[in-house]
Coordinates of C-alpha atoms in Angstrom, one line a residue:
Chain A
X40 CA 0.0 0.0 0.0
X41 CA 1.4 3.4 -1.0
X42 CA 1.7 6.2 1.5
X43 CA 0.0 8.6 -0.9
X44 CA -3.5 7.9 -1.9
X45 CA -3.3 10.3 -4.8
X46 CA -0.3 11.5 -6.8
X47 CA -0.6 14.1 -9.5
X48 CA 2.5 14.8 -11.6
X49 CA 2.9 17.5 -14.1
X50 CA -0.8 17.5 -14.9
X51 CA -1.5 19.7 -17.9
X52 CA -4.7 20.4 -19.7
X53 CA -4.6 22.9 -22.5
X54 CA -7.9 24.4 -23.6
X55 CA -6.3 27.1 -25.7
X56 CA -7.6 30.1 -23.7
X57 CA -6.9 28.3 -20.4
X58 CA -4.0 26.1 -19.4
X59 CA -3.7 23.9 -16.4
X60 CA 0.0 24.1 -16.1
X61 CA 2.1 21.2 -14.9
X62 CA 0.3 20.7 -11.7
X63 CA 2.0 18.4 -9.2
X64 CA 0.8 17.5 -5.7
X65 CA 0.1 14.5 -3.5
X66 CA -2.6 13.5 -1.0
X67 CA -1.3 11.3 1.7
X68 CA -3.5 8.7 3.4
X69 CA -5.5 9.7 6.4
X70 CA -5.8 13.4 5.6
X71 CA -8.3 16.0 4.3
X72 CA -6.7 18.1 1.5
X73 CA -8.4 21.3 0.6
X74 CA -8.1 22.5 -3.0
X75 CA -8.6 26.2 -3.2
X76 CA -8.6 28.9 -5.9
X77 CA -11.0 31.4 -7.3
X78 CA -13.7 30.5 -9.8
X79 CA -12.0 29.4 -13.1
X80 CA -8.6 28.8 -11.4
X81 CA -8.6 25.1 -12.5
X82 CA -10.0 23.2 -9.5
X83 CA -12.8 21.4 -11.4
X84 CA -10.5 20.8 -14.4
X85 CA -8.0 19.2 -12.0
X86 CA -10.7 17.0 -10.5
X87 CA -12.1 16.1 -13.9
X88 CA -8.6 15.0 -15.0
X89 CA -8.2 13.0 -11.9
X90 CA -11.5 11.2 -12.5
X91 CA -10.7 10.8 -16.3
X92 CA -13.8 12.9 -17.1
X93 CA -11.6 14.8 -19.5
X94 CA -8.4 13.8 -21.2
X95 CA -5.2 15.3 -19.8
X96 CA -2.9 17.0 -22.4
X97 CA 0.1 15.7 -20.4
X98 CA 1.1 14.4 -17.0
X99 CA 0.3 11.4 -14.8
X100 CA -2.3 10.7 -12.1
X101 CA -1.9 7.7 -9.8
X102 CA -4.6 6.8 -7.4
X103 CA -4.0 4.0 -4.9
X104 CA -0.6 3.7 -6.7
X105 CA -2.4 2.8 -10.0
X106 CA -2.8 4.7 -13.2
X107 CA -6.1 6.6 -13.3
X108 CA -6.8 5.6 -16.9
X109 CA -5.7 2.0 -17.4
X110 CA -7.0 1.0 -13.9
X111 CA -10.1 3.3 -14.1
X112 CA -12.7 0.8 -13.0
X113 CA -10.7 -0.6 -10.1
X114 CA -9.9 2.9 -8.9
X115 CA -13.5 4.3 -9.2
X116 CA -14.8 1.4 -7.2
X117 CA -12.9 2.9 -4.3
X118 CA -13.7 6.6 -4.9
X119 CA -16.7 8.4 -3.6
X120 CA -17.5 11.5 -5.6
X121 CA -19.7 14.4 -4.6
X122 CA -20.3 17.1 -7.3
X123 CA -21.4 20.7 -6.8
X124 CA -24.9 19.7 -8.0
X125 CA -27.1 16.7 -8.3
X126 CA -26.2 14.5 -11.2
X127 CA -28.3 11.5 -10.3
X128 CA -31.5 11.0 -12.3
X129 CA -33.9 13.2 -10.3
X130 CA -36.9 11.2 -11.1
X131 CA -35.6 8.3 -9.0
X132 CA -36.1 7.7 -5.3
X133 CA -33.2 7.0 -3.0
X134 CA -34.3 3.3 -2.9
X135 CA -34.3 3.0 -6.7
X136 CA -31.0 4.9 -6.9
X137 CA -29.5 2.4 -4.4
X138 CA -30.7 -0.5 -6.6
X139 CA -29.0 1.0 -9.6
X140 CA -25.7 1.6 -7.6
X141 CA -25.8 -2.0 -6.4
X142 CA -25.5 -3.0 -10.0
X143 CA -22.6 -0.6 -10.7
X144 CA -20.3 -0.7 -7.6
X145 CA -18.7 -4.1 -7.0
X146 CA -18.5 -3.4 -3.2
X147 CA -21.9 -1.9 -2.7
X148 CA -23.2 -2.2 0.8
X149 CA -27.0 -2.1 0.9
X150 CA -27.3 -2.1 4.6
X151 CA -24.7 0.7 4.9
X152 CA -26.7 2.8 2.4
X153 CA -29.9 2.2 4.3
X154 CA -28.2 3.3 7.5
X155 CA -26.9 6.5 5.9
X156 CA -30.3 7.3 4.5
X157 CA -31.8 6.9 8.0
X158 CA -28.9 8.9 9.6
X159 CA -29.3 11.7 7.1
X160 CA -33.1 11.6 7.5
X161 CA -33.7 11.2 3.8
X162 CA -37.2 10.0 2.7
X163 CA -36.8 6.7 1.0
X164 CA -39.6 7.0 -1.5
X165 CA -39.6 10.6 -2.4
X166 CA -38.2 11.6 -5.8
X167 CA -34.8 13.3 -5.8
X168 CA -36.2 16.3 -7.7
X169 CA -38.4 17.1 -4.6
X170 CA -35.3 17.2 -2.4
X171 CA -33.8 20.4 -1.0
X172 CA -30.2 21.1 -2.1
X173 CA -28.9 20.0 1.3
X174 CA -30.8 16.7 1.0
X175 CA -29.3 16.1 -2.5
X176 CA -25.8 16.6 -1.1
X177 CA -26.5 14.2 1.8
X178 CA -27.8 11.6 -0.7
X179 CA -24.6 12.0 -2.7
X180 CA -22.7 11.4 0.5
X181 CA -24.8 8.3 1.3
X182 CA -23.9 6.9 -2.1
X183 CA -20.3 7.9 -1.8
X184 CA -19.9 6.3 1.6
X185 CA -21.7 3.0 0.8
X186 CA -19.2 1.2 -1.4
X187 CA -16.1 1.1 0.9
X188 CA -14.6 4.1 -0.7
X189 CA -11.1 5.0 0.4
X190 CA -10.9 8.4 -1.3
X191 CA -13.7 11.0 -1.3
X192 CA -13.5 13.8 -3.9
X193 CA -15.7 16.8 -3.3
X194 CA -16.1 19.3 -6.1
X195 CA -17.6 22.5 -4.6
X196 CA -20.0 20.2 -2.8
X197 CA -20.7 22.6 0.1
X198 CA -21.3 25.8 -2.0
X199 CA -24.8 27.1 -1.6
X200 CA -25.5 25.2 1.6
X201 CA -26.5 26.7 4.9
X202 CA -24.0 26.6 7.8
X203 CA -25.8 23.9 9.6
X204 CA -25.7 21.4 6.7
X205 CA -22.1 22.4 6.0
X206 CA -21.2 21.6 9.6
X207 CA -22.9 18.2 9.2
X208 CA -20.8 17.6 6.1
X209 CA -17.6 18.6 7.8
X210 CA -18.5 16.1 10.6
X211 CA -18.9 13.4 8.0
X212 CA -15.5 14.1 6.5
X213 CA -13.8 14.1 9.9
X214 CA -15.5 10.7 10.7
X215 CA -14.4 9.4 7.3
X216 CA -10.7 10.1 7.9
X217 CA -10.7 8.5 11.3
X218 CA -9.7 5.5 9.3
X219 CA -6.1 6.3 8.4
X220 CA -6.4 4.7 5.0
X221 CA -9.1 7.1 4.0
X222 CA -8.5 10.6 2.5
X223 CA -10.5 13.5 1.2
X224 CA -9.8 15.9 -1.6
X225 CA -12.1 18.8 -1.0
X226 CA -12.4 21.5 -3.6
X227 CA -14.1 24.7 -2.3
X228 CA -13.8 28.4 -2.0
X229 CA -15.4 28.5 1.4
X230 CA -12.0 28.6 3.1
X231 CA -13.5 28.8 6.6
X232 CA -14.6 25.1 6.1
X233 CA -11.0 24.2 5.3
X234 CA -9.7 26.0 8.3
X235 CA -12.0 23.7 10.4
X236 CA -11.1 20.3 8.9
X237 CA -8.3 20.4 6.3
X238 CA -4.8 19.0 7.1
X239 CA -3.3 20.2 3.8
X240 CA -4.2 23.0 1.4
X241 CA -3.4 23.1 -2.3
X242 CA -3.8 26.5 -3.9
X243 CA -4.3 26.9 -7.6
X244 CA -4.3 30.3 -9.4
X245 CA -4.7 30.8 -13.1
X246 CA -4.1 27.1 -13.7
X247 CA -0.8 27.2 -11.8
X248 CA 0.0 25.6 -8.5
X249 CA 0.9 28.3 -6.0
X250 CA 1.5 26.0 -3.1
X251 CA 0.6 22.7 -1.5
X252 CA 1.4 22.8 2.2
X253 CA 0.1 21.5 5.5
X254 CA -2.5 23.8 6.9
X255 CA -0.6 24.2 10.2
X256 CA 2.5 25.2 8.2
X257 CA 0.5 27.9 6.4
X258 CA -1.3 29.2 9.6
X259 CA 2.0 29.2 11.6
X260 CA 4.2 30.9 9.0
X261 CA 2.2 33.1 6.7
X262 CA 1.5 36.6 8.0
X263 CA 0.1 40.0 7.1
X264 CA 2.1 43.0 7.8
X265 CA 0.1 46.2 8.3
X266 CA 2.2 49.4 8.2
X267 CA 2.5 52.9 6.9
X268 CA 4.3 53.8 3.7
X269 CA 7.5 54.8 5.5
X270 CA 8.0 51.2 6.8
X271 CA 6.7 49.7 3.7
X272 CA 9.3 51.5 1.5
X273 CA 12.1 50.2 3.7
X274 CA 10.9 46.7 3.6
X275 CA 12.9 44.0 1.9
X276 CA 10.6 43.3 -1.1
X277 CA 11.9 39.8 -1.6
X278 CA 10.1 38.9 1.6
X279 CA 6.8 40.2 0.3
X280 CA 4.6 37.8 -1.6
X281 CA 2.0 40.4 -2.5
X282 CA 0.7 43.7 -1.1
X283 CA -2.4 45.8 -1.1
X284 CA -2.5 49.6 -0.6
X285 CA -5.5 50.6 1.5
X286 CA -6.1 54.3 2.2
X287 CA -3.1 55.4 4.2
X288 CA -1.7 51.9 5.0
X289 CA -0.1 49.0 3.3
X290 CA -1.0 45.4 3.9
X291 CA 1.7 42.9 2.8
X292 CA 1.6 39.1 2.8
X293 CA 4.8 37.4 3.9
X294 CA 5.8 33.8 4.1
X295 CA 7.6 34.0 7.4
X296 CA 5.7 36.2 9.8
X297 CA 8.0 35.5 12.8
X298 CA 11.0 36.9 10.9
X299 CA 8.9 39.9 9.9
X300 CA 7.9 40.5 13.5
X301 CA 11.6 40.8 14.4
X302 CA 12.6 42.8 11.3
X303 CA 9.8 45.3 11.5
X304 CA 9.0 45.8 15.2
X305 CA 7.0 49.0 14.5
X306 CA 4.6 47.2 12.1
X307 CA 1.6 45.2 13.1
X308 CA 2.1 41.6 12.0
X309 CA -1.0 39.3 12.1
X310 CA -1.3 35.6 11.3
X311 CA -2.8 35.2 7.8
X312 CA -5.8 33.0 7.3
X313 CA -6.5 31.1 4.1
X314 CA -8.8 33.8 2.8
X315 CA -6.1 36.4 3.3
X316 CA -3.6 34.3 1.4
X317 CA -6.0 33.7 -1.5
X318 CA -6.9 37.4 -1.7
X319 CA -3.3 38.6 -1.7
X320 CA -2.3 36.1 -4.4
X321 CA -5.3 36.9 -6.5
X322 CA -5.8 40.6 -6.0
X323 CA -2.5 41.8 -4.5
X324 CA 0.3 43.6 -6.3
X325 CA 3.7 42.1 -6.6
X326 CA 5.8 45.0 -7.8
Chain B
X219 CA -23.6 -2.6 -16.5
X220 CA -26.7 -4.1 -14.8
X221 CA -27.2 -0.9 -12.8
X222 CA -27.0 1.3 -15.9
X223 CA -29.6 -0.8 -17.7
X224 CA -31.8 -0.7 -14.6
X225 CA -31.5 3.0 -14.4
X226 CA -32.7 3.3 -18.0
X227 CA -35.7 1.2 -17.2
X228 CA -36.6 3.4 -14.2
X229 CA -36.2 6.5 -16.4
X230 CA -38.4 4.9 -19.1
X231 CA -41.0 4.1 -16.5
X232 CA -41.1 7.7 -15.3
X233 CA -40.7 9.5 -18.6
X234 CA -43.3 7.6 -20.7
X235 CA -46.8 7.8 -19.2
X236 CA -48.8 4.6 -18.8
X237 CA -51.5 6.3 -20.9
X238 CA -49.2 6.1 -23.9
X239 CA -49.0 2.3 -23.6
X240 CA -52.7 2.1 -23.2
X241 CA -53.1 4.3 -26.3
X242 CA -50.7 2.2 -28.3
X243 CA -52.5 -1.0 -27.2
X244 CA -55.9 0.4 -28.2
X245 CA -54.6 1.5 -31.6
X246 CA -53.1 -1.9 -32.2
X247 CA -56.4 -3.6 -31.3
X248 CA -58.4 -1.2 -33.5
X249 CA -56.1 -1.8 -36.5
X250 CA -56.3 -5.6 -36.1
X251 CA -60.1 -5.5 -35.7
X252 CA -60.7 -3.1 -38.6
X253 CA -58.1 -4.3 -41.1
X254 CA -58.3 -8.0 -39.9
X255 CA -55.4 -10.2 -41.1
X256 CA -53.7 -7.3 -42.9
X257 CA -54.0 -5.2 -39.7
X258 CA -52.4 -8.0 -37.7
X259 CA -49.5 -8.0 -40.1
X260 CA -49.2 -4.2 -39.8
X261 CA -49.1 -4.5 -36.1
X262 CA -46.4 -7.2 -36.2
X263 CA -44.3 -4.9 -38.3
X264 CA -44.9 -1.4 -36.9
X265 CA -45.6 -2.0 -33.2
X266 CA -41.9 -2.4 -32.3
X267 CA -41.2 0.7 -34.3
X268 CA -43.5 2.8 -32.1
X269 CA -41.3 2.2 -29.1
X270 CA -37.8 2.4 -30.5
X271 CA -37.8 6.1 -29.7
X272 CA -37.5 5.3 -26.1
X273 CA -33.7 5.3 -26.1
X274 CA -33.8 8.8 -27.5
X275 CA -36.2 10.0 -24.8
X276 CA -33.8 8.6 -22.2
X277 CA -30.7 10.1 -23.8
X278 CA -32.3 13.5 -23.9
X279 CA -33.2 13.1 -20.2
X280 CA -29.7 12.0 -19.4
X281 CA -28.4 15.2 -20.9
X282 CA -30.9 17.3 -19.0
X283 CA -30.0 15.9 -15.6
X284 CA -26.3 15.8 -16.5
X285 CA -26.2 12.1 -15.8
X286 CA -23.2 11.4 -18.1
X287 CA -20.8 13.4 -15.8
X288 CA -21.9 11.1 -13.0
X289 CA -21.8 8.0 -15.1
X290 CA -18.2 8.6 -16.1
X291 CA -17.3 9.1 -12.5
X292 CA -18.7 5.7 -11.6
X293 CA -16.7 2.4 -12.0
X294 CA -17.6 1.9 -15.6
X295 CA -15.9 2.7 -18.8
X296 CA -17.3 4.8 -21.6
X297 CA -17.6 1.6 -23.7
X298 CA -19.7 0.0 -20.9
X299 CA -22.0 3.0 -20.8
X300 CA -22.6 2.7 -24.5
X301 CA -22.9 -1.1 -24.4
X302 CA -25.5 -0.8 -21.7
X303 CA -27.5 1.6 -23.8
X304 CA -27.4 -0.8 -26.8
X305 CA -28.4 -3.7 -24.6
X306 CA -31.3 -1.7 -23.2
X307 CA -32.4 -0.9 -26.7
X308 CA -32.2 -4.6 -27.7
X309 CA -34.3 -5.6 -24.7
X310 CA -37.0 -3.1 -25.7
X311 CA -37.0 -4.2 -29.3
X312 CA -37.1 -7.9 -28.4
X313 CA -39.9 -7.4 -25.9
X314 CA -42.0 -5.3 -28.3
X315 CA -41.4 -7.8 -31.1
X316 CA -42.5 -10.7 -28.9
X317 CA -45.7 -8.7 -27.9
X318 CA -46.5 -7.9 -31.5
X319 CA -45.8 -11.6 -32.5
X320 CA -48.2 -12.7 -29.8
X321 CA -50.9 -10.3 -31.0
X322 CA -50.4 -11.6 -34.5
X323 CA -50.5 -15.2 -33.4
X324 CA -53.7 -14.7 -31.4
X325 CA -55.2 -13.1 -34.5
X326 CA -54.6 -16.3 -36.5
X327 CA -57.4 -17.8 -34.4
X328 CA -59.8 -15.3 -35.9
X329 CA -58.5 -14.8 -39.4
X330 CA -58.0 -18.0 -41.4
X331 CA -55.9 -16.4 -44.1
X332 CA -53.4 -15.3 -41.5
X333 CA -50.9 -18.2 -40.8
X334 CA -48.4 -18.7 -38.0
X335 CA -45.7 -18.7 -40.7
X336 CA -46.7 -15.2 -41.8
X337 CA -46.7 -14.0 -38.2
X338 CA -43.1 -15.2 -37.7
X339 CA -42.0 -13.5 -40.9
X340 CA -43.8 -10.2 -40.2
X341 CA -42.6 -10.1 -36.6
X342 CA -39.1 -10.7 -37.7
X343 CA -39.5 -7.9 -40.2
X344 CA -40.8 -5.6 -37.5
X345 CA -37.9 -6.5 -35.2
X346 CA -35.4 -5.9 -38.1
X347 CA -37.0 -2.5 -38.9
X348 CA -36.9 -1.4 -35.2
X349 CA -33.3 -2.5 -35.0
X350 CA -32.5 -0.6 -38.2
X351 CA -34.1 2.6 -36.9
X352 CA -32.6 2.2 -33.4
X353 CA -29.1 1.6 -34.8
X354 CA -29.3 4.8 -36.7
X355 CA -30.9 6.8 -33.9
X356 CA -28.4 6.0 -31.1
X357 CA -25.2 7.3 -32.6
X358 CA -27.0 10.4 -34.2
X359 CA -28.4 11.2 -30.7
X360 CA -24.9 11.0 -29.2
X361 CA -23.7 13.3 -32.0
X362 CA -26.6 15.7 -32.2
X363 CA -28.5 15.4 -28.9
X364 CA -32.3 15.9 -29.1
X365 CA -32.1 16.6 -32.9
X366 CA -30.7 13.2 -33.6
X367 CA -34.1 11.6 -33.9
X368 CA -35.3 14.1 -36.5
X369 CA -32.0 13.6 -38.4
X370 CA -32.5 9.9 -38.4
X371 CA -36.0 10.2 -39.7
X372 CA -35.0 12.6 -42.5
X373 CA -32.0 10.4 -43.3
X374 CA -34.2 7.2 -43.4
X375 CA -36.8 8.8 -45.7
X376 CA -34.1 10.2 -48.0
X377 CA -32.4 6.9 -48.2
X378 CA -35.7 5.2 -49.2
X379 CA -36.3 7.8 -51.8
X380 CA -32.8 7.4 -53.1
X381 CA -33.2 3.7 -53.4
X382 CA -36.6 4.1 -55.2
X383 CA -35.1 6.6 -57.6
X384 CA -32.1 4.3 -58.4
X385 CA -34.4 1.3 -58.9
X386 CA -36.7 3.4 -61.2
X387 CA -33.8 4.7 -63.2
X388 CA -32.4 1.2 -63.6
X389 CA -35.8 -0.1 -64.7
X390 CA -35.7 -2.9 -62.1
X391 CA -38.8 -5.1 -62.0
X392 CA -40.0 -4.2 -58.5
X393 CA -42.3 -7.2 -58.1
X394 CA -39.6 -9.7 -58.8
X395 CA -37.2 -7.8 -56.6
X396 CA -39.7 -7.7 -53.8
X397 CA -40.2 -11.5 -54.1
X398 CA -36.5 -12.1 -54.2
X399 CA -36.1 -9.9 -51.2
X400 CA -38.8 -11.6 -49.2
X401 CA -37.3 -15.0 -50.0
X402 CA -33.9 -13.9 -48.8
X403 CA -35.0 -11.3 -46.2
X404 CA -33.8 -13.1 -43.1
X405 CA -30.2 -13.6 -44.4
X406 CA -30.0 -10.1 -46.0
X407 CA -31.5 -8.4 -43.0
X408 CA -29.3 -10.3 -40.6
X409 CA -26.1 -9.4 -42.6
X410 CA -27.1 -5.7 -42.9
X411 CA -28.0 -5.4 -39.3
X412 CA -24.8 -7.0 -38.0
X413 CA -22.8 -4.6 -40.2
X414 CA -24.9 -1.7 -39.2
X415 CA -24.8 -2.7 -35.5
X416 CA -21.0 -2.8 -35.6
X417 CA -20.7 0.6 -37.3
X418 CA -23.4 2.1 -35.1
X419 CA -21.7 0.9 -31.9
X420 CA -18.3 2.1 -33.0
X421 CA -19.7 5.5 -33.9
X422 CA -21.5 5.8 -30.6
X423 CA -18.4 5.0 -28.6
X424 CA -16.4 7.5 -30.8
X425 CA -19.0 10.4 -30.4
X426 CA -19.5 9.7 -26.7
X427 CA -15.8 9.6 -26.0
X428 CA -15.2 12.7 -28.1
X429 CA -18.0 14.7 -26.3
X430 CA -17.0 13.5 -22.8
X431 CA -13.2 14.0 -22.8

């Protein structure tokens, strides 16, 4: 058994007007990895390539140590996928959907599925089209968790959900990774969710990988310096990742906030959260 | 595979109202009663054709609910998805042909000129026609979506007109041709359908893979 449940190497997808550019990252076993980036950054393209929904222009994807194309069926039997919207035939009921899935997944667990439907309080004989968005997402989780999946892939699954249901989902994810062989790849732009549950964060911007670090490393090291123009002008610009001028002050994102605290004692240095980091990379200036 | 076919049956059940089946059954009965033995032969040929549009209805629905994205994320291959669609279509065509054959056979009890042998031949012809239409419809639907059915219809009519035109130009004796065709229909039909089936399947896989990649 490999240590990494997912390995992406030099993943490239060229659409002409958008290029996912040589993306490389790994998801170890037993962790939740957040995949962040603004709309159109390439998160869904990355997931689609991983799932072989679209053909990669170049690169390699290994899941459970196996090639994602040649071993597609084996791999997908062990992946649970939750998309941003319902893709199941909405004229089916959960019971009928379960019967269909039993004929598709080789490890389908009927009793497990029934338990999840009960746990999520989903009506067994109501058509999916009459479900609320939250119920549809929970149904997708019930399917994803009922075939002994080892890797869950969530593509913007929590967007548009109320905080209560989002919290329920985060609990499900935490439960899932209690088994150290299980992992989650969680694409979202609700970064507060990631701050609660993610172990690693991979940030994509304009089709390029900005970083893929452990969340603690990011929270412990990244910082935002808030200072006036006098201090800002004297700052070593090589330490600044990006900055934003706001009225009479500057805000600058730095990779090592402890060093910045020592170097600029008169400036205010705050820990950066994932939202700050995304905003600086996307909207900040670099020169 | 089994789950994919089962899903198609569930969608068929929901998308095609029971009243449609009742309506078709009533028309079939009316045709048999009014046209007698000829009507029974018509039913044997055309009843399966009435339901070969079902795969198109399901494919249009799949596009509407974005099922294909989910299907590809499931432990199946694109080929399996296509194969299941063809198997579903075959099951529909076989079931409808058996029903129309049964109707025709029952009619032999009432109309002496209608023989069991004729029922077999006309039911086989109906089955072959439904396969012909379905094998054209499935790849065109994958290529053109909801417009595929109309394209198939226009293409089929144009093909028939073209054949008629060529035969007329070549001064072929249509009566003797028809007789020859009837005598060799099973062999000719089987060969044409096998070739068509192989081409249709390859095209469907090609279009589906091209669209979903």
